[in-house]
mmCIF file of C-alpha atoms in Angstrom:
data_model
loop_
_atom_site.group_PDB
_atom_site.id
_atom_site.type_symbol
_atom_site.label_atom_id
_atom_site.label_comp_id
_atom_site.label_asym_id
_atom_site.label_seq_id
_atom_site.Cartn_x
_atom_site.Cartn_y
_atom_site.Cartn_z
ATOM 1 C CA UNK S 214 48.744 -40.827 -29.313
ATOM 2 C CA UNK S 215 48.676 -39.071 -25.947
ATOM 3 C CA UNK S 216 47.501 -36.042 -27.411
ATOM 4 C CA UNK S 217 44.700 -37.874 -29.505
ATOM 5 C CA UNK S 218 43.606 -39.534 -26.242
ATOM 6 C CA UNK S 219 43.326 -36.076 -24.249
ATOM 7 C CA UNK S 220 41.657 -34.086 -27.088
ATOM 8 C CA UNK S 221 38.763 -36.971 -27.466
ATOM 9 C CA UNK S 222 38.937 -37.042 -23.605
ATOM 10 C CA UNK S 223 37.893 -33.345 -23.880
ATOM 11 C CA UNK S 224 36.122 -33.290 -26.786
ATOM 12 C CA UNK S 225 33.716 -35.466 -24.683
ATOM 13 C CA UNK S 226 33.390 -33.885 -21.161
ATOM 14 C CA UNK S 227 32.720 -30.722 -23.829
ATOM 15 C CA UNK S 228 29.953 -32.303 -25.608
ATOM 16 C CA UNK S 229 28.407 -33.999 -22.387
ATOM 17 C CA UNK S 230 28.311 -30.335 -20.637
ATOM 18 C CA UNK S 231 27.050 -29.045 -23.729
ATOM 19 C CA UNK S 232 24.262 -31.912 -24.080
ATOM 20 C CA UNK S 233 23.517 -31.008 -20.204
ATOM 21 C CA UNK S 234 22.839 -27.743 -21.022
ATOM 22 C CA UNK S 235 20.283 -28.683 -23.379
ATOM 23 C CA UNK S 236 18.783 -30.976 -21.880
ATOM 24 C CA UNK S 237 18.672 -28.510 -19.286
ATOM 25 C CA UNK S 238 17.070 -25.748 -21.268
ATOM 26 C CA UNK S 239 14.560 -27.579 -22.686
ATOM 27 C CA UNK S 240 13.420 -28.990 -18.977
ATOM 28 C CA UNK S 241 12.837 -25.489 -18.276
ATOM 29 C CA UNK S 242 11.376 -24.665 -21.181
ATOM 30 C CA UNK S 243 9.040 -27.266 -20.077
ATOM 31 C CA UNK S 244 8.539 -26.992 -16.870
ATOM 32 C CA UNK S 245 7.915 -23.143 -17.029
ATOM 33 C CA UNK S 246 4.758 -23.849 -19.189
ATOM 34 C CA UNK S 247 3.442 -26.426 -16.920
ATOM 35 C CA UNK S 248 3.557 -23.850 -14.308
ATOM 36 C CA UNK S 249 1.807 -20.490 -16.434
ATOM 37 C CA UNK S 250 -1.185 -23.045 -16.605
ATOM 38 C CA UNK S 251 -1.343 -23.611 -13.351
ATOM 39 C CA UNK S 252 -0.744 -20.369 -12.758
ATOM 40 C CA UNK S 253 -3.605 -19.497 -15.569
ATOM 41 C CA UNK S 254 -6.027 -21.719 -13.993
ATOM 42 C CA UNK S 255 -5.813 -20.076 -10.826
ATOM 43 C CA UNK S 256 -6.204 -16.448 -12.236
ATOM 44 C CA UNK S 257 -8.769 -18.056 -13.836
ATOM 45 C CA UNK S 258 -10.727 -19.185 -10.278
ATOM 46 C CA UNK S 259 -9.553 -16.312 -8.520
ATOM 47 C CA UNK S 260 -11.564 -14.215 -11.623
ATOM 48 C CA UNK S 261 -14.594 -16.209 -10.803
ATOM 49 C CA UNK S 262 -14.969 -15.896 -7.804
ATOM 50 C CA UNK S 263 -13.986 -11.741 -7.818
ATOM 51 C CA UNK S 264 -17.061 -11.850 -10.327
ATOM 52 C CA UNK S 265 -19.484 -13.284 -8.360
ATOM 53 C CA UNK S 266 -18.383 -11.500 -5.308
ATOM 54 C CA UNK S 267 -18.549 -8.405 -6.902
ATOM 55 C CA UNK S 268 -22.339 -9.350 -8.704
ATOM 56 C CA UNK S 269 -23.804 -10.283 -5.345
ATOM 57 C CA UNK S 270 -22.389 -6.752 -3.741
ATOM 58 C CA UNK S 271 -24.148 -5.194 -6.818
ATOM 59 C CA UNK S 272 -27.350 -7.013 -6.061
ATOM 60 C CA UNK S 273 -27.425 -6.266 -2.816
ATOM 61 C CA UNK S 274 -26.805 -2.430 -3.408
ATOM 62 C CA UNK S 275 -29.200 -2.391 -6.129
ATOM 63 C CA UNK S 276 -32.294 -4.105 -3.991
ATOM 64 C CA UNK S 277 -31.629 -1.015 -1.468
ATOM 65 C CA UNK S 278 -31.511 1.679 -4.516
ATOM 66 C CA UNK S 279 -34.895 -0.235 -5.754
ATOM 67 C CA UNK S 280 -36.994 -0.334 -2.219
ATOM 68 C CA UNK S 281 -35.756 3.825 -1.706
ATOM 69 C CA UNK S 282 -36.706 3.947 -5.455
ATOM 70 C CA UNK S 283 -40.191 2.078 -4.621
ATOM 71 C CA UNK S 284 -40.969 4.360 -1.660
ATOM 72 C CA UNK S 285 -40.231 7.600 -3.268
ATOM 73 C CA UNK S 286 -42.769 6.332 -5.939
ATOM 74 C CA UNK S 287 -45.096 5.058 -3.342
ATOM 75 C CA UNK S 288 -45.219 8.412 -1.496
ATOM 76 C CA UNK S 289 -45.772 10.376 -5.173
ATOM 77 C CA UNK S 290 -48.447 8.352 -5.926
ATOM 78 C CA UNK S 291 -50.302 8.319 -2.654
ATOM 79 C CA UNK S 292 -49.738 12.169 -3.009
ATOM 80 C CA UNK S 293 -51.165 12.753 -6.662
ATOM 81 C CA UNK S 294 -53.462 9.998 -6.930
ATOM 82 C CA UNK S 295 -54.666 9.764 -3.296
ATOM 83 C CA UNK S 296 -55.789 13.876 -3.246
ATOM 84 C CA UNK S 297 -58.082 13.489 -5.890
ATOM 85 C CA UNK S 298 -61.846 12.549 -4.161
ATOM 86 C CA UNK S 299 -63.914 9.929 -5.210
ATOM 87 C CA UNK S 300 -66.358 11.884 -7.643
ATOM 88 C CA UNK S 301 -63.196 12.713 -9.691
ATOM 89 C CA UNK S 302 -62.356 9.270 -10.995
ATOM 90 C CA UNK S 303 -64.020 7.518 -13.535
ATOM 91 C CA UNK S 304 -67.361 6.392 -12.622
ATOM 92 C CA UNK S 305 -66.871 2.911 -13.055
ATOM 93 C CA UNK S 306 -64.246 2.745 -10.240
ATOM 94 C CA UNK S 307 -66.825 4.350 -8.035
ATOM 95 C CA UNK S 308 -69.467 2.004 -8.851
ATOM 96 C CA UNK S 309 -67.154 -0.736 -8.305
ATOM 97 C CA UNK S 310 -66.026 0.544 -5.309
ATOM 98 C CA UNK S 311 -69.301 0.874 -3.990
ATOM 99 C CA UNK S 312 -70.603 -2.446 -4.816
ATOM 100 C CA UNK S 313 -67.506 -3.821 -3.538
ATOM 101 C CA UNK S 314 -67.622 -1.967 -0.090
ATOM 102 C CA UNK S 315 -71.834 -2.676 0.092
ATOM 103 C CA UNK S 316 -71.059 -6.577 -0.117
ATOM 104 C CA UNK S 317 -68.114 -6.490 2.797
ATOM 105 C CA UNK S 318 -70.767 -4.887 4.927
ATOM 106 C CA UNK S 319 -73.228 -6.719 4.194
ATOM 107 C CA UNK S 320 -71.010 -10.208 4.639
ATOM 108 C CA UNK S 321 -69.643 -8.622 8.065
ATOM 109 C CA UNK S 322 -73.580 -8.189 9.537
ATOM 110 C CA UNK S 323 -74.034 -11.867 8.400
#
């Protein structure tokens, strides 16, 4: 009888640490899930954000590549199509030119 009492005695504070243990892996378990979402949803901001950071730093580069881009083209332009006189282009840009330029004068004296 003694020994019957102390072996169920043990037999129990065995199976309660064992149950513990468990109980206590599976709260883990559990709890280190919750905690990669959170952690997901953050990397998940934090990529956001680095994104849109990064897209307005490539706007703002590429406006300054695009106004040096515009000017080179600008000063090519003036240079190739500003040379040629007025006799060279087509005749109808002439005309139209002159009519143009005989009406501002003529609105000016008025």
């Amino acid at each position: 009888l003694i020994l019957r009492g102390w072996y169920r005695k043990f037999k129990a504070r065995r199976d309660k640490e064992l149950l513990h243990q468990r109980i206590s892996k599976i709260q883990a378990c559990h709890k280190g899930r919750v905690e990669r979402r959170v952690i997901r949803g953050y990397l998940n901001i934090i990529t956001k954000t680095q994104a849109m950071w990064r897209c307005q730093a490539t706007m703002r580069q590429m406006r300054v590549y695009n106004s040096a881009a515009e000017a080179i083209q600008r000063v090519f332009r003036g240079r190739i199509y500003g040379k040629k006189p007025v006799g060279l282009m087509s005749e109808s840009a002439a005309r139209i030119q002159g009519l143009v330029r005989g009406h501002l004068v003529r609105a000016r004296k008025a």
